[in-house]
CSV table of C-alpha atoms in Angstrom, one decimal:
chain,number,residue,atom,x,y,z
A,1,UNK,CA,16.5,-26.0,-16.6
A,2,UNK,CA,12.8,-26.7,-16.7
A,3,UNK,CA,11.8,-30.2,-15.6
A,4,UNK,CA,8.5,-32.0,-15.8
A,5,UNK,CA,7.7,-32.2,-12.1
A,6,UNK,CA,4.9,-34.6,-12.7
A,7,UNK,CA,7.2,-37.3,-14.2
A,8,UNK,CA,10.0,-37.2,-11.6
A,9,UNK,CA,9.3,-38.9,-8.3
A,10,UNK,CA,12.7,-40.3,-7.1
A,11,UNK,CA,16.3,-39.1,-6.7
A,12,UNK,CA,17.5,-41.4,-9.5
A,13,UNK,CA,15.0,-39.9,-12.0
A,14,UNK,CA,16.0,-36.4,-10.9
A,15,UNK,CA,19.7,-37.2,-11.6
A,16,UNK,CA,18.8,-38.8,-15.0
A,17,UNK,CA,16.9,-35.6,-15.9
A,18,UNK,CA,20.2,-33.7,-15.5
A,19,UNK,CA,19.0,-31.5,-12.6
A,20,UNK,CA,21.6,-29.4,-10.9
A,21,UNK,CA,21.2,-27.6,-7.6
A,22,UNK,CA,20.9,-23.8,-7.5
A,23,UNK,CA,20.8,-21.4,-4.6
A,24,UNK,CA,17.7,-19.2,-4.2
A,25,UNK,CA,19.7,-16.0,-4.8
A,26,UNK,CA,21.0,-17.5,-8.1
A,27,UNK,CA,17.4,-18.4,-9.0
A,28,UNK,CA,16.3,-14.9,-8.4
A,29,UNK,CA,19.3,-13.5,-10.3
A,30,UNK,CA,18.9,-15.8,-13.3
A,31,UNK,CA,15.2,-15.3,-13.7
A,32,UNK,CA,15.6,-11.5,-13.3
A,33,UNK,CA,18.2,-11.4,-16.0
A,34,UNK,CA,15.8,-13.1,-18.3
A,35,UNK,CA,13.0,-10.7,-17.6
A,36,UNK,CA,15.3,-7.7,-18.0
A,37,UNK,CA,16.6,-9.0,-21.3
A,38,UNK,CA,13.0,-9.8,-22.5
A,39,UNK,CA,11.9,-6.2,-21.5
A,40,UNK,CA,9.3,-7.7,-19.1
A,41,UNK,CA,7.9,-5.9,-16.1
A,42,UNK,CA,9.7,-7.3,-13.1
A,43,UNK,CA,7.4,-6.0,-10.4
A,44,UNK,CA,4.0,-5.6,-12.2
A,45,UNK,CA,1.2,-3.6,-10.5
A,46,UNK,CA,3.7,-1.4,-8.5
A,47,UNK,CA,3.3,2.2,-9.8
A,48,UNK,CA,5.6,5.2,-9.4
A,49,UNK,CA,8.8,3.2,-8.6
A,50,UNK,CA,9.8,2.6,-12.2
A,51,UNK,CA,12.8,5.0,-12.1
A,52,UNK,CA,13.6,4.8,-8.4
A,53,UNK,CA,12.9,1.8,-6.2
A,54,UNK,CA,12.6,-0.9,-8.8
A,55,UNK,CA,16.0,-0.3,-10.5
A,56,UNK,CA,17.6,-0.4,-7.0
A,57,UNK,CA,15.8,-3.6,-6.1
A,58,UNK,CA,16.9,-5.2,-9.4
A,59,UNK,CA,20.5,-4.2,-8.7
A,60,UNK,CA,20.3,-5.7,-5.2
A,61,UNK,CA,18.9,-9.0,-6.5
A,62,UNK,CA,21.6,-9.1,-9.2
A,63,UNK,CA,24.1,-8.6,-6.4
A,64,UNK,CA,22.6,-11.5,-4.4
A,65,UNK,CA,22.0,-9.2,-1.5
A,66,UNK,CA,19.7,-9.5,1.5
A,67,UNK,CA,17.5,-6.4,1.3
A,68,UNK,CA,16.0,-3.9,3.8
A,69,UNK,CA,13.1,-1.9,2.4
A,70,UNK,CA,13.0,1.4,4.4
A,71,UNK,CA,10.0,3.7,4.1
A,72,UNK,CA,6.8,5.1,5.7
A,73,UNK,CA,3.6,3.1,6.0
A,74,UNK,CA,1.6,2.4,2.8
A,75,UNK,CA,4.6,2.5,0.4
A,76,UNK,CA,4.2,-1.0,-1.0
A,77,UNK,CA,7.2,-2.5,0.9
A,78,UNK,CA,5.5,-5.8,1.6
A,79,UNK,CA,4.0,-6.0,-1.9
A,80,UNK,CA,7.4,-5.7,-3.4
A,81,UNK,CA,8.7,-8.5,-1.2
A,82,UNK,CA,5.7,-10.7,-2.2
A,83,UNK,CA,6.3,-10.0,-5.9
A,84,UNK,CA,9.8,-11.4,-5.6
A,85,UNK,CA,8.2,-14.8,-5.5
A,86,UNK,CA,7.5,-14.5,-9.2
A,87,UNK,CA,11.2,-14.4,-9.9
A,88,UNK,CA,11.7,-17.9,-8.4
A,89,UNK,CA,11.7,-21.1,-10.5
A,90,UNK,CA,8.2,-22.4,-10.8
A,91,UNK,CA,9.0,-25.8,-9.1
A,92,UNK,CA,11.9,-27.1,-7.1
A,93,UNK,CA,12.5,-30.7,-5.9
A,94,UNK,CA,12.7,-31.5,-2.1
A,95,UNK,CA,13.3,-34.7,-0.2
A,96,UNK,CA,9.8,-35.9,0.6
A,97,UNK,CA,8.9,-35.4,4.3
A,98,UNK,CA,11.8,-33.0,5.0
A,99,UNK,CA,10.9,-30.3,7.5
A,100,UNK,CA,13.4,-27.9,6.0
A,101,UNK,CA,12.9,-28.4,2.3
A,102,UNK,CA,16.1,-30.4,1.8
A,103,UNK,CA,17.6,-30.2,-1.7
A,104,UNK,CA,17.9,-33.9,-2.8
A,105,UNK,CA,21.4,-33.3,-4.2
A,106,UNK,CA,22.5,-31.3,-1.1
A,107,UNK,CA,20.8,-32.8,1.9
A,108,UNK,CA,21.4,-31.0,5.2
A,109,UNK,CA,19.1,-32.4,7.9
A,110,UNK,CA,19.7,-35.7,9.6
A,111,UNK,CA,16.4,-37.0,8.3
A,112,UNK,CA,17.3,-36.4,4.7
A,113,UNK,CA,20.8,-37.7,4.9
A,114,UNK,CA,19.6,-41.0,6.6
A,115,UNK,CA,16.8,-41.4,4.1
A,116,UNK,CA,19.1,-41.0,1.1
A,117,UNK,CA,21.7,-43.3,2.7
A,118,UNK,CA,18.9,-45.9,3.1
A,119,UNK,CA,17.1,-45.6,-0.2
A,120,UNK,CA,19.8,-44.1,-2.5
A,121,UNK,CA,18.3,-43.4,-5.9
A,122,UNK,CA,14.9,-44.6,-4.8
A,123,UNK,CA,14.6,-41.7,-2.3
A,124,UNK,CA,11.1,-40.2,-2.9
A,125,UNK,CA,11.0,-36.6,-4.2
A,126,UNK,CA,8.2,-34.1,-3.8
A,127,UNK,CA,8.0,-30.7,-5.6
A,128,UNK,CA,7.5,-27.3,-4.0
A,129,UNK,CA,5.8,-24.5,-6.0
A,130,UNK,CA,7.1,-21.0,-5.9
A,131,UNK,CA,3.8,-19.7,-4.3
A,132,UNK,CA,4.7,-21.9,-1.2
A,133,UNK,CA,8.2,-20.4,-0.9
A,134,UNK,CA,7.2,-17.2,0.8
A,135,UNK,CA,7.4,-16.9,4.6
A,136,UNK,CA,6.5,-13.7,6.5
A,137,UNK,CA,6.8,-12.8,10.1
A,138,UNK,CA,5.7,-9.5,11.7
A,139,UNK,CA,8.3,-8.4,14.3
A,140,UNK,CA,6.5,-8.0,17.6
A,141,UNK,CA,8.1,-7.7,21.1
A,142,UNK,CA,7.0,-11.2,22.0
A,143,UNK,CA,8.9,-12.9,19.2
A,144,UNK,CA,11.5,-15.3,20.7
A,145,UNK,CA,14.7,-17.0,19.4
A,146,UNK,CA,12.8,-20.3,19.6
A,147,UNK,CA,10.1,-18.9,17.3
A,148,UNK,CA,12.6,-17.9,14.6
A,149,UNK,CA,15.5,-20.4,15.0
A,150,UNK,CA,14.2,-23.3,17.0
A,151,UNK,CA,14.5,-25.1,20.4
A,152,UNK,CA,14.7,-28.4,22.1
A,153,UNK,CA,11.2,-30.1,22.2
A,154,UNK,CA,10.8,-32.1,25.4
A,155,UNK,CA,7.6,-33.7,24.1
A,156,UNK,CA,9.3,-35.0,21.0
A,157,UNK,CA,12.2,-36.3,23.2
A,158,UNK,CA,9.7,-38.1,25.5
A,159,UNK,CA,7.7,-39.6,22.6
A,160,UNK,CA,10.7,-40.8,20.7
A,161,UNK,CA,12.5,-41.8,24.0
A,162,UNK,CA,15.6,-39.8,23.0
A,163,UNK,CA,18.1,-38.0,25.3
A,164,UNK,CA,18.5,-34.2,25.0
A,165,UNK,CA,21.9,-34.9,23.5
A,166,UNK,CA,20.3,-36.2,20.4
A,167,UNK,CA,19.7,-33.6,17.7
A,168,UNK,CA,16.4,-35.3,16.7
A,169,UNK,CA,14.8,-33.6,19.7
A,170,UNK,CA,15.2,-30.2,18.0
A,171,UNK,CA,12.1,-28.4,16.9
A,172,UNK,CA,13.0,-26.1,14.0
A,173,UNK,CA,11.8,-22.5,14.0
A,174,UNK,CA,10.4,-20.5,11.2
A,175,UNK,CA,13.7,-19.6,9.5
A,176,UNK,CA,15.0,-23.2,9.1
A,177,UNK,CA,11.6,-24.2,7.8
A,178,UNK,CA,11.8,-21.5,5.2
A,179,UNK,CA,15.0,-23.0,3.8
A,180,UNK,CA,15.2,-22.3,0.0
A,181,UNK,CA,12.5,-19.7,0.4
A,182,UNK,CA,12.0,-15.9,0.7
A,183,UNK,CA,11.8,-14.9,4.3
A,184,UNK,CA,10.3,-11.5,5.2
A,185,UNK,CA,10.5,-9.9,8.6
A,186,UNK,CA,8.2,-6.8,8.7
A,187,UNK,CA,8.9,-3.8,11.0
A,188,UNK,CA,12.4,-5.0,11.9
A,189,UNK,CA,13.1,-2.3,14.5
A,190,UNK,CA,10.2,-3.7,16.6
A,191,UNK,CA,12.3,-6.9,17.0
A,192,UNK,CA,14.1,-6.9,20.4
A,193,UNK,CA,17.9,-6.4,20.1
A,194,UNK,CA,18.8,-9.8,21.5
A,195,UNK,CA,16.5,-11.4,18.8
A,196,UNK,CA,18.2,-9.4,16.1
A,197,UNK,CA,21.5,-10.7,17.3
A,198,UNK,CA,20.4,-14.2,16.7
A,199,UNK,CA,20.2,-13.4,13.0
A,200,UNK,CA,23.9,-12.5,12.7
A,201,UNK,CA,25.1,-16.0,11.8
A,202,UNK,CA,22.3,-16.7,9.4
A,203,UNK,CA,22.9,-13.5,7.4
A,204,UNK,CA,26.7,-13.8,7.3
A,205,UNK,CA,27.6,-17.5,7.4
A,206,UNK,CA,24.1,-18.9,6.5
A,207,UNK,CA,24.0,-21.3,9.4
A,208,UNK,CA,22.1,-21.7,12.7
A,209,UNK,CA,22.9,-22.8,16.2
A,210,UNK,CA,20.3,-24.2,18.6
A,211,UNK,CA,20.7,-24.6,22.4
A,212,UNK,CA,24.4,-25.4,22.3
A,213,UNK,CA,24.1,-28.2,19.7
A,214,UNK,CA,27.0,-28.5,17.4
A,215,UNK,CA,24.7,-28.2,14.5
A,216,UNK,CA,25.7,-26.6,11.2
A,217,UNK,CA,22.9,-26.1,8.7
A,218,UNK,CA,24.0,-23.9,5.8
A,219,UNK,CA,20.6,-22.5,5.1
A,220,UNK,CA,19.7,-21.1,1.7
A,221,UNK,CA,17.5,-18.1,2.2
A,222,UNK,CA,16.7,-14.7,0.6
A,223,UNK,CA,15.9,-12.3,3.5
A,224,UNK,CA,13.8,-9.2,2.9
A,225,UNK,CA,13.3,-6.8,5.9
A,226,UNK,CA,10.9,-3.9,6.0
A,227,UNK,CA,11.3,-1.0,8.4
A,228,UNK,CA,9.7,2.4,9.0
A,229,UNK,CA,12.1,5.3,9.7
A,230,UNK,CA,9.7,6.5,12.4
A,231,UNK,CA,10.2,3.3,14.3
A,232,UNK,CA,13.9,4.1,14.9
A,233,UNK,CA,12.8,6.8,17.3
A,234,UNK,CA,9.4,5.6,18.6
A,235,UNK,CA,9.8,2.0,19.3
A,236,UNK,CA,13.3,0.6,18.7
A,237,UNK,CA,16.1,0.4,16.2
A,238,UNK,CA,18.0,-2.0,14.0
A,239,UNK,CA,21.2,-3.0,15.8
A,240,UNK,CA,24.3,-1.7,13.9
A,241,UNK,CA,26.0,-5.2,13.3
A,242,UNK,CA,22.7,-6.4,11.7
A,243,UNK,CA,22.5,-3.4,9.5
A,244,UNK,CA,26.1,-4.1,8.4
A,245,UNK,CA,25.1,-7.6,7.3
A,246,UNK,CA,22.2,-6.5,5.2
A,247,UNK,CA,23.5,-6.1,1.6
A,248,UNK,CA,21.2,-3.3,0.3
A,249,UNK,CA,19.0,-0.8,2.0
A,250,UNK,CA,16.4,0.7,-0.4
A,251,UNK,CA,14.3,3.8,0.3
A,252,UNK,CA,10.7,3.7,-0.8
A,253,UNK,CA,8.4,6.7,-1.3
A,254,UNK,CA,4.9,7.9,-2.0
A,255,UNK,CA,3.5,8.5,-5.5
A,256,UNK,CA,4.9,11.8,-6.9
A,257,UNK,CA,2.0,12.8,-9.1
A,258,UNK,CA,-1.8,12.5,-9.1
A,259,UNK,CA,-1.9,10.2,-12.2
A,260,UNK,CA,0.2,7.6,-10.5
A,261,UNK,CA,-1.8,7.8,-7.3
A,262,UNK,CA,-5.0,7.3,-9.2
A,263,UNK,CA,-3.6,4.1,-10.9
A,264,UNK,CA,-2.8,2.7,-7.4
A,265,UNK,CA,-6.2,3.6,-6.0
A,266,UNK,CA,-8.2,2.2,-8.8
A,267,UNK,CA,-6.1,-1.0,-8.8
A,268,UNK,CA,-6.4,-1.6,-5.0
A,269,UNK,CA,-9.9,-0.4,-4.2
A,270,UNK,CA,-12.3,-3.3,-3.3
A,271,UNK,CA,-15.5,-2.4,-5.1
A,272,UNK,CA,-18.7,-4.2,-5.8
A,273,UNK,CA,-19.6,-4.6,-9.5
A,274,UNK,CA,-23.0,-2.9,-8.7
A,275,UNK,CA,-21.2,0.2,-7.4
A,276,UNK,CA,-19.3,0.6,-10.7
A,277,UNK,CA,-22.6,0.3,-12.7
A,278,UNK,CA,-24.7,2.6,-10.5
A,279,UNK,CA,-22.2,5.3,-9.6
A,280,UNK,CA,-20.4,7.6,-12.2
A,281,UNK,CA,-17.2,9.2,-10.9
A,282,UNK,CA,-16.0,12.3,-12.8
A,283,UNK,CA,-12.3,12.4,-13.5
A,284,UNK,CA,-11.9,15.6,-11.5
A,285,UNK,CA,-13.5,13.8,-8.5
A,286,UNK,CA,-10.8,11.1,-8.7
A,287,UNK,CA,-8.1,13.9,-9.0
A,288,UNK,CA,-9.6,15.7,-6.0
A,289,UNK,CA,-9.6,12.5,-3.9
A,290,UNK,CA,-5.9,11.9,-4.5
A,291,UNK,CA,-5.2,15.6,-3.8
A,292,UNK,CA,-6.5,15.1,-0.3
A,293,UNK,CA,-3.6,12.7,0.5
A,294,UNK,CA,-1.1,15.1,-1.1
A,295,UNK,CA,-2.4,17.9,1.1
A,296,UNK,CA,-2.2,15.8,4.2
A,297,UNK,CA,1.5,15.0,3.5
A,298,UNK,CA,2.3,18.7,3.7
A,299,UNK,CA,-0.3,19.9,6.2
A,300,UNK,CA,0.8,21.7,9.3
A,301,UNK,CA,-1.8,19.7,11.2
A,302,UNK,CA,-0.5,16.2,10.2
A,303,UNK,CA,2.7,14.5,11.5
A,304,UNK,CA,4.8,14.3,8.4
A,305,UNK,CA,7.2,11.8,10.0
A,306,UNK,CA,4.4,9.3,10.4
A,307,UNK,CA,3.4,9.5,6.8
A,308,UNK,CA,0.0,9.3,5.0
A,309,UNK,CA,-0.5,5.8,3.7
A,310,UNK,CA,-1.7,5.1,0.1
A,311,UNK,CA,-4.5,3.2,1.9
A,312,UNK,CA,-5.9,6.6,2.8
A,313,UNK,CA,-6.9,7.3,-0.8
A,314,UNK,CA,-8.0,3.7,-1.4
A,315,UNK,CA,-10.4,3.5,1.5
A,316,UNK,CA,-11.6,7.1,0.8
A,317,UNK,CA,-12.4,6.1,-2.8
A,318,UNK,CA,-14.4,3.1,-1.5
A,319,UNK,CA,-16.3,5.4,1.0
A,320,UNK,CA,-16.9,7.9,-1.8
A,321,UNK,CA,-18.7,5.4,-4.0
A,322,UNK,CA,-20.6,3.9,-1.0
A,323,UNK,CA,-21.8,7.4,-0.1
A,324,UNK,CA,-23.2,7.9,-3.6
A,325,UNK,CA,-24.5,4.3,-3.7
A,326,UNK,CA,-26.4,4.9,-0.4
A,327,UNK,CA,-28.2,7.9,-1.8
A,328,UNK,CA,-29.0,5.9,-4.9
A,329,UNK,CA,-30.6,3.2,-2.8
A,330,UNK,CA,-32.5,5.6,-0.5
A,331,UNK,CA,-34.1,7.4,-3.4
A,332,UNK,CA,-34.7,4.3,-5.5
A,333,UNK,CA,-32.5,5.6,-8.4
A,334,UNK,CA,-30.7,3.3,-10.9
A,335,UNK,CA,-27.7,5.7,-11.4
A,336,UNK,CA,-26.1,8.7,-9.8
A,337,UNK,CA,-23.0,10.8,-10.2
A,338,UNK,CA,-20.6,11.5,-7.4
A,339,UNK,CA,-21.1,15.0,-5.9
A,340,UNK,CA,-18.7,17.2,-4.0
A,341,UNK,CA,-20.9,16.9,-0.9
A,342,UNK,CA,-20.3,13.1,-1.0
A,343,UNK,CA,-16.8,13.9,0.1
A,344,UNK,CA,-18.1,14.3,3.6
A,345,UNK,CA,-18.6,10.5,3.5
A,346,UNK,CA,-14.8,10.0,3.1
A,347,UNK,CA,-13.9,11.7,6.4
A,348,UNK,CA,-14.0,8.5,8.5
A,349,UNK,CA,-11.5,6.9,6.2
A,350,UNK,CA,-9.2,9.9,6.6
A,351,UNK,CA,-9.4,10.4,10.4
A,352,UNK,CA,-8.1,6.9,11.2
A,353,UNK,CA,-5.1,7.1,9.0
A,354,UNK,CA,-3.5,10.4,9.8
A,355,UNK,CA,-1.4,11.2,12.9
A,356,UNK,CA,-2.0,14.7,14.2
A,357,UNK,CA,0.5,17.1,15.7
A,358,UNK,CA,-0.6,19.3,18.6
A,359,UNK,CA,-2.3,22.0,16.4
A,360,UNK,CA,-4.2,19.2,14.6
A,361,UNK,CA,-5.4,17.8,18.0
A,362,UNK,CA,-6.8,21.2,18.8
A,363,UNK,CA,-8.8,21.2,15.5
A,364,UNK,CA,-10.0,17.7,16.0
A,365,UNK,CA,-9.6,14.8,13.5
A,366,UNK,CA,-12.9,15.5,11.7
A,367,UNK,CA,-12.0,19.2,11.5
A,368,UNK,CA,-8.6,18.5,10.0
A,369,UNK,CA,-10.1,16.1,7.5
A,370,UNK,CA,-12.6,18.8,6.4
A,371,UNK,CA,-9.7,21.3,6.1
A,372,UNK,CA,-7.8,18.8,3.9
A,373,UNK,CA,-10.8,18.5,1.6
A,374,UNK,CA,-11.1,22.3,1.3
A,375,UNK,CA,-7.3,22.6,0.7
A,376,UNK,CA,-7.6,19.9,-2.0
A,377,UNK,CA,-10.4,21.9,-3.7
A,378,UNK,CA,-8.2,25.1,-3.5
A,379,UNK,CA,-5.3,23.2,-5.1
A,380,UNK,CA,-7.2,21.8,-8.1
A,381,UNK,CA,-9.3,25.0,-8.7
A,382,UNK,CA,-6.7,26.8,-10.9
A,383,UNK,CA,-6.6,23.7,-13.2
A,384,UNK,CA,-10.1,24.5,-14.3
A,385,UNK,CA,-10.8,28.2,-13.7
A,386,UNK,CA,-8.8,31.4,-13.7
A,387,UNK,CA,-6.5,31.7,-10.7
A,388,UNK,CA,-7.5,33.9,-7.8
A,389,UNK,CA,-4.6,35.9,-6.4
A,390,UNK,CA,-4.2,36.2,-2.7
A,391,UNK,CA,-3.5,39.9,-2.9
A,392,UNK,CA,-5.5,41.8,-5.5
A,393,UNK,CA,-6.9,45.3,-5.7
A,394,UNK,CA,-10.4,45.6,-4.3
A,395,UNK,CA,-11.7,47.5,-7.3
A,396,UNK,CA,-10.1,45.1,-9.8
A,397,UNK,CA,-12.4,43.3,-12.1
A,398,UNK,CA,-12.8,39.5,-11.7
A,399,UNK,CA,-14.4,36.8,-13.9
A,400,UNK,CA,-16.3,35.8,-10.8
A,401,UNK,CA,-17.9,39.2,-10.1
A,402,UNK,CA,-21.3,38.2,-11.7
A,403,UNK,CA,-21.5,35.0,-9.6
A,404,UNK,CA,-20.5,36.8,-6.4
A,405,UNK,CA,-23.1,39.5,-7.1
A,406,UNK,CA,-25.8,36.8,-7.7
A,407,UNK,CA,-25.2,35.6,-4.1
A,408,UNK,CA,-25.0,39.2,-2.8
A,409,UNK,CA,-28.4,40.1,-4.3
A,410,UNK,CA,-30.1,36.9,-3.3
A,411,UNK,CA,-30.6,34.8,-0.2
A,412,UNK,CA,-28.0,32.2,-1.2
A,413,UNK,CA,-29.0,28.6,-1.8
A,414,UNK,CA,-28.9,25.2,-0.3
A,415,UNK,CA,-27.7,21.8,-1.6
A,416,UNK,CA,-29.1,18.8,0.2
A,417,UNK,CA,-26.8,15.7,0.5
A,418,UNK,CA,-29.7,13.4,-0.5
A,419,UNK,CA,-31.5,15.5,-3.0
A,420,UNK,CA,-32.8,13.5,-6.0
A,421,UNK,CA,-30.8,13.9,-9.1
A,422,UNK,CA,-33.2,16.2,-10.9
A,423,UNK,CA,-33.6,18.5,-7.9
A,424,UNK,CA,-29.8,18.7,-7.4
A,425,UNK,CA,-29.2,19.6,-11.1
A,426,UNK,CA,-32.1,22.1,-11.1
A,427,UNK,CA,-30.6,23.8,-8.0
A,428,UNK,CA,-27.3,24.3,-9.7
A,429,UNK,CA,-28.7,25.2,-13.1
A,430,UNK,CA,-30.7,28.1,-11.7
A,431,UNK,CA,-27.5,30.0,-11.0
A,432,UNK,CA,-27.0,31.7,-14.3
A,433,UNK,CA,-23.5,33.1,-13.8
A,434,UNK,CA,-22.3,29.7,-12.6
A,435,UNK,CA,-23.5,28.1,-15.8
A,436,UNK,CA,-21.8,30.9,-17.8
A,437,UNK,CA,-18.4,30.4,-16.1
A,438,UNK,CA,-18.4,26.7,-16.7
A,439,UNK,CA,-19.5,27.2,-20.3
A,440,UNK,CA,-16.8,29.8,-20.8
A,441,UNK,CA,-13.8,28.1,-19.2
A,442,UNK,CA,-14.6,24.4,-19.5
A,443,UNK,CA,-16.9,24.0,-22.5
A,444,UNK,CA,-15.5,20.5,-23.4
A,445,UNK,CA,-16.5,18.9,-20.0
A,446,UNK,CA,-19.2,16.2,-20.5
A,447,UNK,CA,-22.7,17.3,-19.3
A,448,UNK,CA,-22.8,14.7,-16.5
A,449,UNK,CA,-19.5,15.9,-15.1
A,450,UNK,CA,-20.4,19.6,-15.4
A,451,UNK,CA,-22.4,19.6,-12.1
A,452,UNK,CA,-19.4,18.4,-10.1
A,453,UNK,CA,-17.4,21.1,-11.8
A,454,UNK,CA,-20.0,23.7,-10.7
A,455,UNK,CA,-19.7,22.5,-7.1
A,456,UNK,CA,-15.9,22.7,-7.4
A,457,UNK,CA,-16.3,26.3,-8.6
A,458,UNK,CA,-18.5,27.2,-5.6
A,459,UNK,CA,-16.2,25.4,-3.0
A,460,UNK,CA,-13.2,27.1,-4.7
A,461,UNK,CA,-14.7,30.6,-4.2
A,462,UNK,CA,-15.4,29.7,-0.6
A,463,UNK,CA,-11.7,28.5,-0.2
A,464,UNK,CA,-10.6,31.8,-1.6
A,465,UNK,CA,-12.9,33.7,0.8
A,466,UNK,CA,-15.2,35.0,-2.0
A,467,UNK,CA,-18.3,33.2,-0.7
A,468,UNK,CA,-19.3,31.6,2.6
A,469,UNK,CA,-20.3,27.9,3.1
A,470,UNK,CA,-22.2,26.6,6.0
A,471,UNK,CA,-22.6,22.9,6.8
A,472,UNK,CA,-25.9,21.9,8.4
A,473,UNK,CA,-27.3,18.5,9.2
A,474,UNK,CA,-28.7,17.6,5.8
A,475,UNK,CA,-26.4,19.5,3.4
A,476,UNK,CA,-24.7,22.8,2.6
A,477,UNK,CA,-25.7,26.4,2.4
A,478,UNK,CA,-23.8,28.9,0.2
A,479,UNK,CA,-24.1,32.7,0.8
A,480,UNK,CA,-22.4,35.9,0.0
A,481,UNK,CA,-19.4,36.4,2.3
A,482,UNK,CA,-20.3,39.9,3.6
A,483,UNK,CA,-24.0,39.2,3.7
A,484,UNK,CA,-23.5,36.2,6.0
A,485,UNK,CA,-21.1,38.2,8.1
A,486,UNK,CA,-23.7,41.0,8.6
A,487,UNK,CA,-26.5,38.5,9.3
A,488,UNK,CA,-24.3,36.9,12.0
A,489,UNK,CA,-23.8,40.3,13.6
């Protein structure tokens, strides 16, 4: 029932309006039913979970379960929990001044009961918006039972001149204060076992006990826990009786395709409007950027159990645009296009987000990031040009022979990171066989994107050991593979 919260200010008016109390789990369930029946998106802005996580989450809410979202970092666990707020009623009435959001028709605290006994239908009512009904606590080793549940407050006892036997000396913790709200505990395994034990009663019977007080508060809460499977072995675990009391455990996952990953990156990246106007990003550059994370998740250098967060692609995209923007500003240009060499600027956003295994540590974080970029180029290469087989006859003809011969007959060429746009384009345009290959296999690519494609072709031939690439301070040098080997000798 929707009530006009601006017109109802007392308990009597609330009763006249026909308000009936409803638990938070029933609120979530009823509003979810409406959204499903109306074919509305229940968790908007979360991509890639439409056929996996979201249906399971909906079933858990319909079942009125407390929920544990289990998954690696950067899998939108906290975002899902926050979006559950949108399934709550917009406004709910509370007894004005109540610390624990007392329902006027079902008062629990001593304060609310005494106020209603004194003022009856004239008891003042305030209204709580759904945005204020979300509480979140990061589980850290220093969290105490007093933080979560509550404790006796000696200062309150002294000020009010009360004995410790009086329940008015209790200071409520975060969980009672979140009554009738969604309460999220992030990284649950990090919570000490004895603190997890203090949650047993709240989850099963819905009540709390504080310092031996005979206090029964049947709290109305929707719990959402998040946990990382890696935490079970590295830092702690969820105690078995607590797991038993959590209704549904839902496994999250990373995006399963490039298109979904791109949606997430574009949605989450924090960009300046001026970057969007001054920097053009070819579609294949966006695909290549996402492919880096996909390569990292299967790389022998990266710890797969730790995961590669979606934030890797998001921050890499921000760095990519900033790299191109910086060149634009240095050269006084109004507009530029992302180049493949700009991907060197995303390395700092990769190195801090991947956990390396022993082999990766030997390569170094920067080295692994560069390898991942090369692997990503190698993976997207066959989408645009003929595939290069790993094993092929030495005398077999290849579409790339003319381009390889161009480098064999010449001195190679250099691409500077901060070359002006016209110089950069002129450098690539002077390689005749390169232009011919792009025209032959990707004739429909827009002119402004074709230069990025030319770089992909050169980097792809390097990745397949057909050409050599050397990084120097200001840019890249491309040479014939055997010529560069002989010159080194």
